[in-house]
mmCIF file of C-alpha atoms in Angstrom:
data_model
loop_
_atom_site.group_PDB
_atom_site.id
_atom_site.type_symbol
_atom_site.label_atom_id
_atom_site.label_comp_id
_atom_site.label_asym_id
_atom_site.label_seq_id
_atom_site.Cartn_x
_atom_site.Cartn_y
_atom_site.Cartn_z
ATOM 1 C CA ALA X 13 -28.205 -27.626 37.917
ATOM 2 C CA ALA X 14 -27.794 -27.508 34.165
ATOM 3 C CA PRO X 15 -26.610 -24.179 32.782
ATOM 4 C CA GLU X 16 -29.097 -21.911 31.072
ATOM 5 C CA GLN X 17 -29.336 -22.602 27.334
ATOM 6 C CA VAL X 18 -30.929 -20.863 24.379
ATOM 7 C CA SER X 19 -31.766 -21.662 20.783
ATOM 8 C CA ILE X 20 -31.769 -18.815 18.316
ATOM 9 C CA SER X 21 -33.047 -17.981 14.883
ATOM 10 C CA TYR X 22 -30.884 -15.823 12.675
ATOM 11 C CA VAL X 23 -30.469 -14.394 9.184
ATOM 12 C CA GLU X 24 -26.990 -14.446 7.698
ATOM 13 C CA ILE X 25 -25.942 -11.832 5.148
ATOM 14 C CA ASP X 26 -22.651 -12.944 3.585
ATOM 15 C CA ALA X 27 -21.036 -10.434 1.233
ATOM 16 C CA ALA X 28 -18.946 -13.180 -0.373
ATOM 17 C CA LYS X 29 -22.105 -14.998 -1.479
ATOM 18 C CA ILE X 30 -23.816 -12.004 -3.063
ATOM 19 C CA ASP X 31 -23.941 -12.285 -6.834
ATOM 20 C CA VAL X 32 -23.006 -9.218 -8.837
ATOM 21 C CA PRO X 33 -25.656 -9.176 -11.571
ATOM 22 C CA ALA X 34 -23.578 -7.807 -14.444
ATOM 23 C CA GLU X 35 -20.008 -7.492 -15.644
ATOM 24 C CA PRO X 36 -18.698 -3.959 -16.149
ATOM 25 C CA ASP X 37 -18.762 -2.659 -19.694
ATOM 26 C CA GLU X 38 -15.679 -1.432 -21.541
ATOM 27 C CA ALA X 39 -16.487 2.257 -21.018
ATOM 28 C CA THR X 40 -16.774 1.781 -17.247
ATOM 29 C CA LEU X 41 -13.447 0.009 -17.053
ATOM 30 C CA ARG X 42 -11.674 2.572 -19.218
ATOM 31 C CA ALA X 43 -13.061 5.399 -17.090
ATOM 32 C CA ARG X 44 -11.744 3.661 -13.974
ATOM 33 C CA TYR X 45 -8.374 3.209 -15.659
ATOM 34 C CA GLU X 46 -8.106 6.948 -16.355
ATOM 35 C CA GLU X 47 -9.197 7.822 -12.808
ATOM 36 C CA GLN X 48 -6.535 5.546 -11.327
ATOM 37 C CA ARG X 49 -3.806 5.979 -13.933
ATOM 38 C CA ALA X 50 -1.285 7.169 -11.333
ATOM 39 C CA ARG X 51 -1.632 3.807 -9.562
ATOM 40 C CA PHE X 52 -0.439 2.027 -12.686
ATOM 41 C CA GLU X 53 2.573 4.271 -13.269
ATOM 42 C CA SER X 54 6.037 3.549 -11.869
ATOM 43 C CA PRO X 55 8.418 6.534 -11.905
ATOM 44 C CA GLU X 56 11.956 6.360 -13.184
ATOM 45 C CA GLN X 57 14.337 4.861 -10.644
ATOM 46 C CA ARG X 58 18.092 5.176 -10.396
ATOM 47 C CA LEU X 59 20.509 2.822 -8.669
ATOM 48 C CA VAL X 60 23.015 5.025 -6.891
ATOM 49 C CA SER X 61 26.067 4.878 -4.659
ATOM 50 C CA HIS X 62 27.967 7.744 -3.119
ATOM 51 C CA ILE X 63 31.063 8.658 -1.169
ATOM 52 C CA LEU X 64 30.712 11.445 1.381
ATOM 53 C CA VAL X 65 33.459 13.753 2.517
ATOM 54 C CA ALA X 66 31.796 15.317 5.542
ATOM 55 C CA VAL X 67 32.177 18.968 6.452
ATOM 56 C CA ALA X 68 29.894 21.073 8.616
ATOM 57 C CA ALA X 69 27.574 23.409 6.765
ATOM 58 C CA ASP X 70 28.915 26.343 8.801
ATOM 59 C CA ALA X 71 32.586 25.364 8.503
ATOM 60 C CA ASP X 72 35.010 28.092 7.459
ATOM 61 C CA ALA X 73 36.248 28.537 3.903
ATOM 62 C CA ASP X 74 39.475 26.638 4.471
ATOM 63 C CA ALA X 75 37.667 23.562 5.820
ATOM 64 C CA GLN X 76 35.185 23.705 2.949
ATOM 65 C CA LYS X 77 38.004 23.939 0.402
ATOM 66 C CA LEU X 78 39.886 21.052 1.987
ATOM 67 C CA ALA X 79 36.802 18.808 1.885
ATOM 68 C CA GLN X 80 36.059 19.766 -1.714
ATOM 69 C CA GLU X 81 39.622 19.012 -2.792
ATOM 70 C CA LYS X 82 39.508 15.645 -1.019
ATOM 71 C CA ALA X 83 36.234 14.783 -2.768
ATOM 72 C CA ALA X 84 37.619 15.918 -6.133
ATOM 73 C CA ALA X 85 40.659 13.665 -5.658
ATOM 74 C CA ILE X 86 38.350 10.713 -4.920
ATOM 75 C CA ALA X 87 36.280 11.483 -8.027
ATOM 76 C CA ALA X 88 39.457 11.561 -10.113
ATOM 77 C CA GLU X 89 40.584 8.210 -8.718
ATOM 78 C CA VAL X 90 37.258 6.575 -9.561
ATOM 79 C CA LYS X 91 37.126 8.124 -13.018
ATOM 80 C CA GLY X 92 40.648 6.765 -13.488
ATOM 81 C CA GLY X 93 39.472 3.224 -12.858
ATOM 82 C CA ALA X 94 39.627 2.780 -9.073
ATOM 83 C CA ASP X 95 36.939 0.627 -7.479
ATOM 84 C CA PHE X 96 34.182 2.935 -6.227
ATOM 85 C CA ALA X 97 32.806 0.530 -3.614
ATOM 86 C CA ALA X 98 36.249 -0.200 -2.183
ATOM 87 C CA ILE X 99 37.007 3.498 -1.768
ATOM 88 C CA ALA X 100 33.580 4.073 -0.200
ATOM 89 C CA ARG X 101 34.192 1.338 2.353
ATOM 90 C CA GLU X 102 37.582 2.807 3.262
ATOM 91 C CA ARG X 103 37.011 6.552 3.091
ATOM 92 C CA SER X 104 33.323 7.544 2.990
ATOM 93 C CA ASP X 105 32.065 9.485 5.997
ATOM 94 C CA ASP X 106 28.510 8.220 5.534
ATOM 95 C CA VAL X 107 28.190 5.612 8.281
ATOM 96 C CA GLY X 108 24.881 4.333 6.930
ATOM 97 C CA SER X 109 26.195 3.285 3.515
ATOM 98 C CA ARG X 110 29.919 2.904 4.032
ATOM 99 C CA ALA X 111 29.804 -0.812 4.872
ATOM 100 C CA THR X 112 27.911 -1.566 1.645
ATOM 101 C CA GLY X 113 30.300 0.358 -0.585
ATOM 102 C CA GLY X 114 28.230 3.539 -0.587
ATOM 103 C CA ASP X 115 25.111 1.815 -1.905
ATOM 104 C CA LEU X 116 21.937 3.908 -1.519
ATOM 105 C CA GLY X 117 19.752 1.521 -3.519
ATOM 106 C CA TRP X 118 17.081 2.534 -5.998
ATOM 107 C CA VAL X 119 15.891 6.116 -5.622
ATOM 108 C CA GLU X 120 13.189 8.205 -7.253
ATOM 109 C CA LYS X 121 12.927 11.905 -7.963
ATOM 110 C CA ASN X 122 10.592 12.618 -5.086
ATOM 111 C CA GLY X 123 12.332 15.144 -2.844
ATOM 112 C CA VAL X 124 13.654 12.612 -0.315
ATOM 113 C CA LEU X 125 17.256 13.345 -1.275
ATOM 114 C CA GLN X 126 18.744 16.778 -0.708
ATOM 115 C CA PRO X 127 17.960 19.053 -3.683
ATOM 116 C CA ALA X 128 21.543 19.465 -4.933
ATOM 117 C CA PHE X 129 22.174 15.700 -4.710
ATOM 118 C CA GLU X 130 18.907 14.843 -6.487
ATOM 119 C CA SER X 131 19.437 17.467 -9.187
ATOM 120 C CA ALA X 132 22.940 16.224 -9.952
ATOM 121 C CA LEU X 133 21.875 12.570 -9.919
ATOM 122 C CA PHE X 134 19.041 13.046 -12.399
ATOM 123 C CA GLU X 135 21.276 14.913 -14.834
ATOM 124 C CA MET X 136 23.782 12.049 -14.976
ATOM 125 C CA GLY X 137 23.967 9.222 -17.470
ATOM 126 C CA SER X 138 24.101 5.553 -16.553
ATOM 127 C CA GLY X 139 27.600 4.617 -15.377
ATOM 128 C CA ASP X 140 28.636 8.230 -14.737
ATOM 129 C CA VAL X 141 30.555 9.440 -11.693
ATOM 130 C CA SER X 142 29.936 13.028 -10.631
ATOM 131 C CA GLN X 143 32.245 15.814 -9.619
ATOM 132 C CA PRO X 144 31.826 16.755 -5.912
ATOM 133 C CA VAL X 145 28.259 17.832 -5.086
ATOM 134 C CA LYS X 146 27.809 20.016 -2.002
ATOM 135 C CA THR X 147 24.967 19.476 0.483
ATOM 136 C CA ASP X 148 24.507 20.281 4.178
ATOM 137 C CA GLU X 149 26.403 17.092 4.988
ATOM 138 C CA GLY X 150 29.498 17.874 2.950
ATOM 139 C CA TYR X 151 30.681 16.872 -0.534
ATOM 140 C CA HIS X 152 29.349 13.793 -2.313
ATOM 141 C CA VAL X 153 30.875 11.849 -5.166
ATOM 142 C CA ILE X 154 27.926 10.141 -6.840
ATOM 143 C CA GLN X 155 27.988 6.999 -8.948
ATOM 144 C CA LEU X 156 24.916 6.282 -11.102
ATOM 145 C CA ARG X 157 25.029 2.526 -11.604
ATOM 146 C CA GLU X 158 21.797 1.861 -13.496
ATOM 147 C CA ILE X 159 18.615 3.537 -14.728
ATOM 148 C CA LYS X 160 15.210 1.865 -14.610
ATOM 149 C CA PRO X 161 12.908 3.849 -16.960
ATOM 150 C CA ALA X 162 9.440 4.959 -15.945
ATOM 151 C CA THR X 163 6.745 2.475 -16.893
ATOM 152 C CA THR X 164 2.967 2.542 -17.245
ATOM 153 C CA ARG X 165 0.887 -0.625 -17.138
ATOM 154 C CA THR X 166 -1.488 -0.572 -20.077
ATOM 155 C CA PHE X 167 -5.255 -0.861 -19.894
ATOM 156 C CA ASP X 168 -5.116 -4.389 -21.286
ATOM 157 C CA GLU X 169 -2.590 -5.386 -18.612
ATOM 158 C CA VAL X 170 -4.826 -4.224 -15.751
ATOM 159 C CA ARG X 171 -8.249 -4.913 -17.265
ATOM 160 C CA ALA X 172 -8.841 -8.030 -15.139
ATOM 161 C CA GLU X 173 -7.749 -6.167 -12.005
ATOM 162 C CA LEU X 174 -10.154 -3.309 -12.773
ATOM 163 C CA ALA X 175 -12.992 -5.752 -13.434
ATOM 164 C CA GLU X 176 -12.410 -7.487 -10.093
ATOM 165 C CA GLN X 177 -12.273 -4.114 -8.357
ATOM 166 C CA TYR X 178 -15.628 -3.246 -9.949
ATOM 167 C CA ARG X 179 -17.165 -6.539 -8.807
ATOM 168 C CA THR X 180 -15.865 -6.044 -5.273
ATOM 169 C CA GLY X 181 -17.284 -2.526 -5.146
ATOM 170 C CA GLU X 182 -20.662 -3.676 -6.475
ATOM 171 C CA ARG X 183 -20.739 -6.562 -3.995
ATOM 172 C CA GLU X 184 -20.060 -4.157 -1.121
ATOM 173 C CA ARG X 185 -22.771 -1.795 -2.367
ATOM 174 C CA LEU X 186 -25.313 -4.607 -2.657
ATOM 175 C CA TYR X 187 -24.319 -5.918 0.761
ATOM 176 C CA THR X 188 -24.913 -2.494 2.296
ATOM 177 C CA GLU X 189 -28.305 -2.185 0.595
ATOM 178 C CA LEU X 190 -29.344 -5.694 1.643
ATOM 179 C CA SER X 191 -28.254 -5.139 5.240
ATOM 180 C CA ALA X 192 -30.184 -1.878 5.389
ATOM 181 C CA ARG X 193 -33.301 -3.605 4.023
ATOM 182 C CA VAL X 194 -33.103 -6.343 6.656
ATOM 183 C CA ILE X 195 -32.482 -3.895 9.497
ATOM 184 C CA ASP X 196 -35.359 -1.656 8.403
ATOM 185 C CA ARG X 197 -37.793 -4.593 8.446
ATOM 186 C CA ILE X 198 -36.533 -5.729 11.841
ATOM 187 C CA TYR X 199 -37.181 -2.248 13.237
ATOM 188 C CA GLU X 200 -40.735 -2.487 11.902
ATOM 189 C CA ASP X 201 -41.263 -5.809 13.719
ATOM 190 C CA PRO X 202 -38.511 -6.588 16.241
ATOM 191 C CA THR X 203 -40.243 -9.775 17.452
ATOM 192 C CA ALA X 204 -39.746 -11.894 14.313
ATOM 193 C CA LEU X 205 -37.237 -12.450 11.549
ATOM 194 C CA GLN X 206 -39.450 -13.979 8.884
ATOM 195 C CA ALA X 207 -40.562 -10.719 7.244
ATOM 196 C CA ALA X 208 -37.003 -9.364 7.199
ATOM 197 C CA ALA X 209 -35.686 -12.599 5.728
ATOM 198 C CA GLU X 210 -38.334 -12.621 3.010
ATOM 199 C CA ALA X 211 -37.576 -8.989 2.129
ATOM 200 C CA ALA X 212 -33.958 -9.966 1.569
ATOM 201 C CA GLY X 213 -34.650 -13.304 -0.048
ATOM 202 C CA LEU X 214 -32.741 -15.085 2.696
ATOM 203 C CA PRO X 215 -33.638 -18.104 4.842
ATOM 204 C CA VAL X 216 -34.202 -17.987 8.576
ATOM 205 C CA GLN X 217 -31.729 -20.375 10.170
ATOM 206 C CA GLN X 218 -31.609 -21.952 13.631
ATOM 207 C CA VAL X 219 -28.852 -23.022 15.975
ATOM 208 C CA GLY X 220 -28.857 -24.366 19.517
ATOM 209 C CA PRO X 221 -29.498 -25.034 22.206
ATOM 210 C CA PHE X 222 -26.207 -23.688 23.595
ATOM 211 C CA SER X 223 -25.023 -22.209 26.883
ATOM 212 C CA ARG X 224 -23.054 -19.086 27.664
ATOM 213 C CA ASP X 225 -19.945 -21.125 26.779
ATOM 214 C CA GLY X 226 -21.086 -21.109 23.150
ATOM 215 C CA GLY X 227 -21.946 -23.789 20.660
ATOM 216 C CA THR X 228 -21.339 -24.692 17.050
ATOM 217 C CA GLY X 229 -21.661 -22.671 13.829
ATOM 218 C CA VAL X 230 -22.457 -19.030 14.458
ATOM 219 C CA ALA X 231 -22.895 -19.865 18.148
ATOM 220 C CA ALA X 232 -19.142 -20.383 18.355
ATOM 221 C CA ASP X 233 -18.699 -16.628 17.847
ATOM 222 C CA PRO X 234 -18.451 -14.869 21.251
ATOM 223 C CA ARG X 235 -20.299 -11.848 19.842
ATOM 224 C CA VAL X 236 -23.265 -14.032 18.886
ATOM 225 C CA VAL X 237 -23.285 -15.631 22.341
ATOM 226 C CA GLU X 238 -23.151 -12.211 23.985
ATOM 227 C CA ALA X 239 -26.078 -10.995 21.899
ATOM 228 C CA ALA X 240 -28.087 -14.195 22.448
ATOM 229 C CA PHE X 241 -27.815 -13.864 26.232
ATOM 230 C CA SER X 242 -28.284 -10.098 26.303
ATOM 231 C CA ASP X 243 -31.226 -8.467 28.066
ATOM 232 C CA THR X 244 -32.427 -7.177 24.713
ATOM 233 C CA VAL X 245 -33.026 -10.744 23.534
ATOM 234 C CA LEU X 246 -33.815 -12.585 26.768
ATOM 235 C CA VAL X 247 -35.906 -9.926 28.513
ATOM 236 C CA ASP X 248 -37.113 -7.307 26.082
#
């Protein structure tokens, strides 16, 4: 026996095909720019390396002094012209950065680093090497390799982006309104699509016949097939 088949009528609401009736005016875009200004700002970043002389936070005074003196000697070597990365690879106790010459990459002033380390780093000038800085991990010798100043993208630079964001938002709003209009009319008369389609200014389309294995177009979507063969459609 041939498998059961159905043909269906449907209305398609495609957000991508909804026309946004008007472009945003200058005031709307500028208001959006001010609301989202933080999104267009990049904070200052600093390219940093360090050498760690580890000592436990609860170590006795002698151990603390020994670690500090060792770190101070390293700082003096670097300030005297020794290669920072080479010393880091040989003598840093930070396993995570030792192999890359103490490189910690670009960092921001955002509280990720320990407070004493961050405070010292953001008081340094480009190219500076710090005196030993104490944290819970031990004593750090910090090298500030480069500073990337904070930047703010101007309104003119992001105007097109803001306009597209406006159009996307309007398209989503219109899509929601159109969908609600169609659904409301279907609830009023669940036996036909014509009135709902006319209310939305959309055509009623047909596809089929197709079996439970699906068909072409929208009938290739398993969710459409499931709905088409549901009791709601076939029985009720």
